[in-house]
Short mmCIF file of C-alpha atoms in Angstrom, two decimals:
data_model
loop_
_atom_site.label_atom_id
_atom_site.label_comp_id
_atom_site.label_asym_id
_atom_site.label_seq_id
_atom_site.Cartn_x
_atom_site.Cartn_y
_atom_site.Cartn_z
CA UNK A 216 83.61 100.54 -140.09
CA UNK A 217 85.89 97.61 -139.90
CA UNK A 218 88.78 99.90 -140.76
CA UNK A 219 88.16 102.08 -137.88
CA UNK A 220 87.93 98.93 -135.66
CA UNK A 221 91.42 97.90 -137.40
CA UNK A 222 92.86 101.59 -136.67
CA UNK A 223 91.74 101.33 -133.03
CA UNK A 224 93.36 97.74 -132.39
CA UNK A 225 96.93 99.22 -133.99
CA UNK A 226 96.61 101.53 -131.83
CA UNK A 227 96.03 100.09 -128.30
CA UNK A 228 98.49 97.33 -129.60
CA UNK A 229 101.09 100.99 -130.44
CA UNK A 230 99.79 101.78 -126.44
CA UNK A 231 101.01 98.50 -124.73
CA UNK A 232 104.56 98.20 -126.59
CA UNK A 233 105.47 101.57 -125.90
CA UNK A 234 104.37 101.21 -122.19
CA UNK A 235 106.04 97.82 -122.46
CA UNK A 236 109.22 100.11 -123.64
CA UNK A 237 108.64 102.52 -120.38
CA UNK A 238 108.35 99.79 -118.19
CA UNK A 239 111.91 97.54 -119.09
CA UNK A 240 113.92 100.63 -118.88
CA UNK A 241 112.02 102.70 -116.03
CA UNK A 242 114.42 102.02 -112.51
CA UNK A 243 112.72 103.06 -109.36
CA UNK A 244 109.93 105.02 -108.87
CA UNK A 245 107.60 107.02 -110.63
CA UNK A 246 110.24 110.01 -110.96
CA UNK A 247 112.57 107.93 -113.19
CA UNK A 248 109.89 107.43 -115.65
CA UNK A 249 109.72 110.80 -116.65
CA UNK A 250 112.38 111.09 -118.88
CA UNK A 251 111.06 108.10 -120.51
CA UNK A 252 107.57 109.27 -121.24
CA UNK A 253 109.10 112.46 -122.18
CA UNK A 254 111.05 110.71 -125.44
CA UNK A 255 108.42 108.42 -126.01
CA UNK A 256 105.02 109.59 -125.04
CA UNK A 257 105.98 113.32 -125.88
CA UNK A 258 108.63 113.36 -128.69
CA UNK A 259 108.43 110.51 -130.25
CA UNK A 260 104.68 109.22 -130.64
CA UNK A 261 102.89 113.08 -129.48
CA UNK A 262 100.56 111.40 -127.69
CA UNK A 263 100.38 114.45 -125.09
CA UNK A 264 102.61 117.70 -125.04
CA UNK A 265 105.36 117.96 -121.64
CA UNK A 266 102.91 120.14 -119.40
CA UNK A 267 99.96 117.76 -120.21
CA UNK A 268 102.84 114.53 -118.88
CA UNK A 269 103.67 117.22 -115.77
CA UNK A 270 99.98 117.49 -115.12
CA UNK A 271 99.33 114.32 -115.21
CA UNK A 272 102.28 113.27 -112.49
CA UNK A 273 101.45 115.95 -110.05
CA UNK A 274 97.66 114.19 -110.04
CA UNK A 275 99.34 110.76 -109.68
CA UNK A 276 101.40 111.90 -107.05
CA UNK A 277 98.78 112.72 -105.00
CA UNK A 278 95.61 110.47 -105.57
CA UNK A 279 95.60 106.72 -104.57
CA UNK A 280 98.39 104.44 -106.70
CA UNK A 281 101.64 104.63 -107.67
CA UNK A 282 102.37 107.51 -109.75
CA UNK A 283 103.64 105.66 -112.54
CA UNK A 284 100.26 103.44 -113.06
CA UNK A 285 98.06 106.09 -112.65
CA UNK A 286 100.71 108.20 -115.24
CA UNK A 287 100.43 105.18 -117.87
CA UNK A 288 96.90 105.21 -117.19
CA UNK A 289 96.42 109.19 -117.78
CA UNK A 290 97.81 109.04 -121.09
CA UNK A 291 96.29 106.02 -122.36
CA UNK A 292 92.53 106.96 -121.06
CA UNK A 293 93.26 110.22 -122.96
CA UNK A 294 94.57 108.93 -126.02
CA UNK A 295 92.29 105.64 -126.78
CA UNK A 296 89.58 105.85 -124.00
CA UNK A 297 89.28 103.47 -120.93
CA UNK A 298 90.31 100.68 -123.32
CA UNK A 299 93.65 103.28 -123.33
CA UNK A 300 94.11 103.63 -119.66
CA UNK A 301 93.92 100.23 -119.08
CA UNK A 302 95.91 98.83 -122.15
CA UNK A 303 98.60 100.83 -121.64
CA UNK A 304 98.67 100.43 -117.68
CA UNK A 305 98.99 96.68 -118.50
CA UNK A 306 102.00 97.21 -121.06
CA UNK A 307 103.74 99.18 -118.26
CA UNK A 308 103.45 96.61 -115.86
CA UNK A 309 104.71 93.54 -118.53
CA UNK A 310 107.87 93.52 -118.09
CA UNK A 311 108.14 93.99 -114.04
CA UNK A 312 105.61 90.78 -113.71
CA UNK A 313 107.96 88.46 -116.28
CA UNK A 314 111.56 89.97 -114.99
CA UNK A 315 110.54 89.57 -111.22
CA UNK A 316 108.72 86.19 -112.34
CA UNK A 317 112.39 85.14 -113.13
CA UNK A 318 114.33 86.66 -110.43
CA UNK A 319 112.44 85.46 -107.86
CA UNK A 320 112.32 81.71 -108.89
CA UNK A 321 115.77 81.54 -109.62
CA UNK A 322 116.48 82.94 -105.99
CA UNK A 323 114.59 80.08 -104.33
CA UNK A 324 117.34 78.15 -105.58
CA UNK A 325 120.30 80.28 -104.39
CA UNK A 326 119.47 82.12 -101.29
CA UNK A 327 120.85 79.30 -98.89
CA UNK A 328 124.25 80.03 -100.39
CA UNK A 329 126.09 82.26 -97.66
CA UNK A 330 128.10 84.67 -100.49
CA UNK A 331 124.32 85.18 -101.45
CA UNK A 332 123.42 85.88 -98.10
CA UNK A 333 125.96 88.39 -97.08
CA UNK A 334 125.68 90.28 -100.51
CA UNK A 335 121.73 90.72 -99.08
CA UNK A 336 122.59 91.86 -96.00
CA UNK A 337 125.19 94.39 -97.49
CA UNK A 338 121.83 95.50 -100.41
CA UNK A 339 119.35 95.91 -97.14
CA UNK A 340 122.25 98.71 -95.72
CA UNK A 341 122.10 100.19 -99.38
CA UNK A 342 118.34 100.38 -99.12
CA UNK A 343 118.11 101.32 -95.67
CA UNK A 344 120.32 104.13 -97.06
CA UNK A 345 118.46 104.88 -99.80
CA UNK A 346 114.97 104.70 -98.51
CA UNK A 347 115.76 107.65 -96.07
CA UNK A 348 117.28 109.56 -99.08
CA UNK A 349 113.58 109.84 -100.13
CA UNK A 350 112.37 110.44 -96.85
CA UNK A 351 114.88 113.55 -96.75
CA UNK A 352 114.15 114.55 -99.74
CA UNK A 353 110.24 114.43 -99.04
CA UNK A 354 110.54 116.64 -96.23
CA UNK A 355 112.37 119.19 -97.51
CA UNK A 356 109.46 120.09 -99.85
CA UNK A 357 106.74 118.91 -98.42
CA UNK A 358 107.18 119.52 -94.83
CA UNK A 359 107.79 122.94 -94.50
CA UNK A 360 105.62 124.48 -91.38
CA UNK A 361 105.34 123.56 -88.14
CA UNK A 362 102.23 121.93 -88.58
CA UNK A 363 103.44 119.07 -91.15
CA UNK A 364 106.65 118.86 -88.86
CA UNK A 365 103.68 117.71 -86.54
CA UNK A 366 101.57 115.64 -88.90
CA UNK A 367 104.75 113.99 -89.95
CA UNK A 368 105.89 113.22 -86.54
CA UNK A 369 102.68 111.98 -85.52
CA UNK A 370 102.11 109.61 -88.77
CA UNK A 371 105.45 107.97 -87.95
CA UNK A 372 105.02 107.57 -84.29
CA UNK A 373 101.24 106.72 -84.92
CA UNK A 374 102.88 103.75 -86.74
CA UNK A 375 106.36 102.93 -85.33
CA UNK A 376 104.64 102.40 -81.62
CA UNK A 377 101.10 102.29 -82.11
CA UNK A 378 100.73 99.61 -85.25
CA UNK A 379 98.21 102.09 -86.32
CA UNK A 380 96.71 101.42 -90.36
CA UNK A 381 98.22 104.40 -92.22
CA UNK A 382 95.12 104.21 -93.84
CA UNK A 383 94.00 105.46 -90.59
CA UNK A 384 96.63 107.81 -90.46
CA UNK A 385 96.15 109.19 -94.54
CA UNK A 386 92.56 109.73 -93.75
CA UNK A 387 92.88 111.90 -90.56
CA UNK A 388 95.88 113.85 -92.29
CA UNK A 389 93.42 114.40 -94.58
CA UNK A 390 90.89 115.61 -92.57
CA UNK A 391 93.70 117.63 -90.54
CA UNK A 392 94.96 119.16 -93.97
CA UNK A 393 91.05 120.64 -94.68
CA UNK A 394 90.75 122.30 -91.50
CA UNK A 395 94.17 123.80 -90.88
CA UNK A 396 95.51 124.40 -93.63
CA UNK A 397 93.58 126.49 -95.81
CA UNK A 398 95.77 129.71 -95.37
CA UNK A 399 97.95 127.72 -97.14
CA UNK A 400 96.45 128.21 -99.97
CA UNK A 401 96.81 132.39 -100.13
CA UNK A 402 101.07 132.57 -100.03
CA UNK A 403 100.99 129.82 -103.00
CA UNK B 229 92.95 79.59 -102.33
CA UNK B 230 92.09 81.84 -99.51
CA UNK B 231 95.59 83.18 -99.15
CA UNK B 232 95.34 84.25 -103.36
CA UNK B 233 91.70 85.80 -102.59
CA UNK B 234 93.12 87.24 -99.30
CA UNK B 235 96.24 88.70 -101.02
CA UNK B 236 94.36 90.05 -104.04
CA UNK B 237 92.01 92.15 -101.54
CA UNK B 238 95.33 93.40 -99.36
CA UNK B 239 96.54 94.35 -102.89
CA UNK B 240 93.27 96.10 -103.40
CA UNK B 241 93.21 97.79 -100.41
CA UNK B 242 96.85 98.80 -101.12
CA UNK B 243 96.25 100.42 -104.49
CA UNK B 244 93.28 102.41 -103.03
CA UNK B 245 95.33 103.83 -100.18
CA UNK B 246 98.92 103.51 -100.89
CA UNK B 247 99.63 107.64 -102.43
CA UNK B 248 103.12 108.57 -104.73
CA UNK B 249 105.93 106.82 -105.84
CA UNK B 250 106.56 102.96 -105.21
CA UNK B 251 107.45 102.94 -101.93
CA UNK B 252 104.36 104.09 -100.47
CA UNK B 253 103.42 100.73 -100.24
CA UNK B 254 106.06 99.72 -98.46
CA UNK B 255 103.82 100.15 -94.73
CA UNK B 256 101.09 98.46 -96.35
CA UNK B 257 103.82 95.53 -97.00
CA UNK B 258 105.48 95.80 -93.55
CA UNK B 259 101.77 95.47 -91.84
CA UNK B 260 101.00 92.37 -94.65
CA UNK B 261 104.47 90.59 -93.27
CA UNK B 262 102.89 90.93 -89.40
CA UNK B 263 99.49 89.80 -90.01
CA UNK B 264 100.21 87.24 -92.59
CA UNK B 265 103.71 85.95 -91.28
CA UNK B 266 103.62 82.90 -93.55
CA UNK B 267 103.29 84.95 -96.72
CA UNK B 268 107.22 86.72 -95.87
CA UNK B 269 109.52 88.02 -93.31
CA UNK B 270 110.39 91.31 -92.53
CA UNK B 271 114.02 90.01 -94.00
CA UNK B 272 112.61 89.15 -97.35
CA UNK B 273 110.75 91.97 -97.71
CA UNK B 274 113.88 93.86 -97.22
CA UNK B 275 115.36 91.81 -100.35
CA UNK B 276 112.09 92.60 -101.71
CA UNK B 277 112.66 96.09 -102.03
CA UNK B 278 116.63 95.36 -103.02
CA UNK B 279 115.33 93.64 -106.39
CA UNK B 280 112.92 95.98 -106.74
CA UNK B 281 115.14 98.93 -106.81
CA UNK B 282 117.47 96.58 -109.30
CA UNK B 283 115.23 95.61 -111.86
CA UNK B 284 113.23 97.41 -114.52
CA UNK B 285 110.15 98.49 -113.58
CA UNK B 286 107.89 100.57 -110.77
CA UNK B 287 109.58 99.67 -107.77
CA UNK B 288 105.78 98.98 -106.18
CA UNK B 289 104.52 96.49 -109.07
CA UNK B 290 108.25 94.55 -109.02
CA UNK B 291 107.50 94.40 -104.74
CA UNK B 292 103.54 92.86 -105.70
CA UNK B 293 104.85 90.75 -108.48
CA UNK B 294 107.06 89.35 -106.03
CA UNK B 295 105.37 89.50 -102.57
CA UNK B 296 102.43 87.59 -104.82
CA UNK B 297 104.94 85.02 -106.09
CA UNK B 298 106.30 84.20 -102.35
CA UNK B 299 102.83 83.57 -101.49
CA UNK B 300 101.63 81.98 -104.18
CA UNK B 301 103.47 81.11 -106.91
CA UNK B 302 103.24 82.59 -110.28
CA UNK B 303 99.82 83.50 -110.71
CA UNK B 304 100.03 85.18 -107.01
CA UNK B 305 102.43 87.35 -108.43
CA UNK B 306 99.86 88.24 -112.03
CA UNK B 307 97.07 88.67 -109.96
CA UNK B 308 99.14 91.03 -107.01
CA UNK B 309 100.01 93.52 -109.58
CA UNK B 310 96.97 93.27 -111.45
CA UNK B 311 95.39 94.09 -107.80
CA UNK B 312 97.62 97.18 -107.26
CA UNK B 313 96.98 98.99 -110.35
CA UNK B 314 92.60 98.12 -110.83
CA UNK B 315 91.79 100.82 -108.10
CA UNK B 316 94.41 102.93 -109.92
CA UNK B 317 92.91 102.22 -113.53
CA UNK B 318 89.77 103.42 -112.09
CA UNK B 319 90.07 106.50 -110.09
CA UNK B 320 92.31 108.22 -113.12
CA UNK B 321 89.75 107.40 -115.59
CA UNK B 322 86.99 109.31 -113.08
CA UNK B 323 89.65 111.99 -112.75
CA UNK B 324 90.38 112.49 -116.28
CA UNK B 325 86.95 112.77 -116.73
CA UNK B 326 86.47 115.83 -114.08
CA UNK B 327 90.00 116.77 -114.08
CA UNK B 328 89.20 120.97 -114.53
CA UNK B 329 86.82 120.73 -111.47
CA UNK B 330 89.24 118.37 -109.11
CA UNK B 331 92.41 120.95 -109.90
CA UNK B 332 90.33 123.81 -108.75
CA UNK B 333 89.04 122.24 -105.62
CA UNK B 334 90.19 123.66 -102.20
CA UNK B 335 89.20 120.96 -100.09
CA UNK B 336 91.29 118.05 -102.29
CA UNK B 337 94.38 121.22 -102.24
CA UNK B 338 93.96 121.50 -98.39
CA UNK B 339 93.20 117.26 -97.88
CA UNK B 340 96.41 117.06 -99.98
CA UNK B 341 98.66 119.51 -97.68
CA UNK B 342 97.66 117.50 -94.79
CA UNK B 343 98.58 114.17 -96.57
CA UNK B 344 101.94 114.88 -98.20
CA UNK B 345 103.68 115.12 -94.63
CA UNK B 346 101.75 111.73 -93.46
CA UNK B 347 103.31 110.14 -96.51
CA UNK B 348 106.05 111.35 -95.15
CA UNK B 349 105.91 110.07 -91.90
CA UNK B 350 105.07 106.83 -93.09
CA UNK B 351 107.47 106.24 -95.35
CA UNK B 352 109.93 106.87 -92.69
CA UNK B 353 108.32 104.43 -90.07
CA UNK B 354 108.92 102.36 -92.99
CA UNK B 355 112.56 102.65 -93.53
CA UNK B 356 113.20 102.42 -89.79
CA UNK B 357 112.11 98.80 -89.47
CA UNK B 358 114.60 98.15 -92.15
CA UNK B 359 116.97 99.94 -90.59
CA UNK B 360 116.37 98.08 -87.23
CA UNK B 361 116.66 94.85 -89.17
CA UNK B 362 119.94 95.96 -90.66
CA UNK B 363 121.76 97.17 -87.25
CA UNK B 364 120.46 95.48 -84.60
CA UNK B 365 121.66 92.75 -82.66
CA UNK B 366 118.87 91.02 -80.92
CA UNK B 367 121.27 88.26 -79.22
CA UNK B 368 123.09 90.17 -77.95
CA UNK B 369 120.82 93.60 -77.55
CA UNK B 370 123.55 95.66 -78.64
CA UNK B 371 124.07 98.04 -82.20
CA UNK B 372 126.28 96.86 -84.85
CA UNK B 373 128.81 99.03 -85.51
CA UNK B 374 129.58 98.62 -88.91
CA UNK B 375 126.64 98.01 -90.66
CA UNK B 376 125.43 101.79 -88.79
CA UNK B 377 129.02 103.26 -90.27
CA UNK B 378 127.97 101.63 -93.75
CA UNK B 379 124.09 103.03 -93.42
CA UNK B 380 125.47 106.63 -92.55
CA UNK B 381 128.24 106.74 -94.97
CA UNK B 382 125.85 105.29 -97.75
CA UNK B 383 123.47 108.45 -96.68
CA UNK B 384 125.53 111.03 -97.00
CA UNK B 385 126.78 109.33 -100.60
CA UNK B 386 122.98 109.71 -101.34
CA UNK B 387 123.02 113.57 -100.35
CA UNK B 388 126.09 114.28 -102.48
CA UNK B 389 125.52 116.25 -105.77
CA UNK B 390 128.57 115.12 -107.87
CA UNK B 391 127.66 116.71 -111.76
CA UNK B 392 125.48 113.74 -112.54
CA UNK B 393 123.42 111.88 -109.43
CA UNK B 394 124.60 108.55 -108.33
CA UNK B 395 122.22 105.61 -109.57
CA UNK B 396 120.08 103.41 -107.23
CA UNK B 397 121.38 100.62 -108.76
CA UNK B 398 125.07 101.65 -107.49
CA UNK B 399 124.14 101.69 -104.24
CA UNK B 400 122.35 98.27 -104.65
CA UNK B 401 125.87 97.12 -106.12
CA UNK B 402 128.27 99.08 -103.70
CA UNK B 403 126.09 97.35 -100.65
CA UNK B 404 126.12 93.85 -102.00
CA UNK B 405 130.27 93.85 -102.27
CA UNK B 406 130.37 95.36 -98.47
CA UNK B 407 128.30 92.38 -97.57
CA UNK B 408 130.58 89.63 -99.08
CA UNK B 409 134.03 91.20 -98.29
CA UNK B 410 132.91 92.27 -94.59
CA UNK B 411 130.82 89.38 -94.40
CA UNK B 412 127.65 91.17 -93.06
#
């Protein structure tokens, strides 16, 4: 008895520093964990085979969270249980709490300086940049009939000149998605 | 105290709503900055999202660590991501637990369909208030030139397909050097 408690505690305590692991060398989003979990979760520990990781990304991508929580979450819960899910969800998210925990109270300290403050303005073009690289990319494969041209438009305008919720907005997408676009379903 | 309870709940509410990658939050952050002005600017969230692209870590629990840490200090920022990722923690454990009946379901397929192109949208209103921030002049109600040249030329840099795909963090880099030498 006490050595299966002992087995279970090595292994939620194997859970967090490998998510720990993820987490200090994931940069970005959810997508550029993948290769990560791949070597560790897959290869290295077998904690889940590649499809299981791919099926457990395309449900992350689409329920509430960001896809690499609910991901770290996925493989945990299935590996060790809800103790799992939520161990290794808390290893993932280590490192980003102590690094930003760092960053940001050194930067209290130098954001008056003007180098610093041009070198931010030049990072927000970057981002700007960047940020509509995802948007692009979004639309070409997930706005692909004239429909989501129309619930795409309409969730950015609903926003931009309305200062509508987009919780609003997800919901009636939502709603719009059950009752138009069921035919949908027969080309896929 | 009531701005850590009050940014714990806007936390909640944005792990329960905010779908995808990272910078789904990102409205959910821009509509924070306008009803909480005192918490952060529009500006810092843009920095916000700089770092977070920079550092280790989900871009969207690097943004909560440090929204949570400009409004309150260092346990704002433990109990912002902790926020985030509890309405995550438990929807995927429900899911695991019905996963063969919620992959077969036509109305989450169909409530899905609908929902990928909001993202969309969103995500875009998103990146066009930084974009305002970055290129318009509000003395003078005119466009900056050059910061627009460095946002388009930046774009199509991201659109390129050289044999390996250009890092994040490169851009991050490339931007910050424009800034000093032009003196953006």
């Amino acid at each position: 008895m006490s050595n299966k408690k002992h087995g279970k505690l090595r292994l939620l305590l194997d859970l967090y520093f490998t998510f720990f692991k993820i987490g200090s060398m994931t940069f970005g989003g959810g997508y550029a964990m993948l290769p990560l979990l791949n070597a560790e979760v897959v290869e290295k520990k077998k904690w889940a085979n590649e499809e299981q990781i791919l099926d457990y990304y395309a449900i992350g991508q689409c329920t509430p969270g960001i896809i690499a929580v609910n991901t770290s979450t996925f493989v945990g819960y299935n590996h060790a249980g809800i103790l799992g899910g939520i161990i290794a969800t808390l290893g993932f998210i280590s490192p980003s709490i102590i690094i930003i925990l760092l960053i940001a109270s050194v930067l209290d300290q130098v954001s008056h300086i003007s180098e610093v403050k041009h070198a931010f303005a030049g990072v927000r073009i970057a981002v700007t940049a960047l940020i509509f690289s995802t948007v692009f990319k979004l639309i070409k494969n997930n706005v692909n009939t004239i429909l989501k041209v129309i619930i795409a438009i309409i969730s950015f305008l609903a926003i931009v000149m309305f200062d509508i919720s987009p919780i609003v907005i997800s919901v009636a997408a939502a709603i719009v998605g059950i009752l138009f676009l069921k035919e949908d379903n027969k080309n896929a | 105290m009531r701005d850590l309870f009050l940014l714990c709940f806007e936390y909640l509410k944005t792990g329960l709503f905010a779908i995808g990658g990272g910078l789904a939050t990102l409205p959910f952050l821009v509509q924070m900055s306008n009803n909480y002005p005192h918490w952060f600017t529009l500006e810092q969230l843009a920095d916000m999202i700089a770092i977070s692209e920079s550092t280790p870590g989900a871009i969207g629990i690097n943004m909560s660590t440090y929204v949570g840490y400009n409004t309150y200090g260092i346990l704002g920022g433990i109990l912002a991501s902790i926020s985030l990722t509890i309405p995550s923690i438990v929807i995927i454990i429900i899911i695991a637990k019905l996963m063969n009946k919620f992959n077969d379901n036509p109305y989450i397929q169909n409530s899905l369909k609908g929902l990928r192109p909001a993202v969309t949208g969103l995500i875009a209103s998103a990146g066009f208030t930084v974009l305002k921030l970055c290129v318009y002049d509000n003395i003078n109600n005119t466009i900056k030139i050059l910061p627009s040249a460095l946002i388009v030329i930046f774009f199509i840099l991201t659109q390129a397909k050289p044999t390996k795909k250009i890092h994040p963090i490169l851009f991050i880099i490339a931007g910050a050097i424009c800034g000093i030498v032009f003196k953006l």
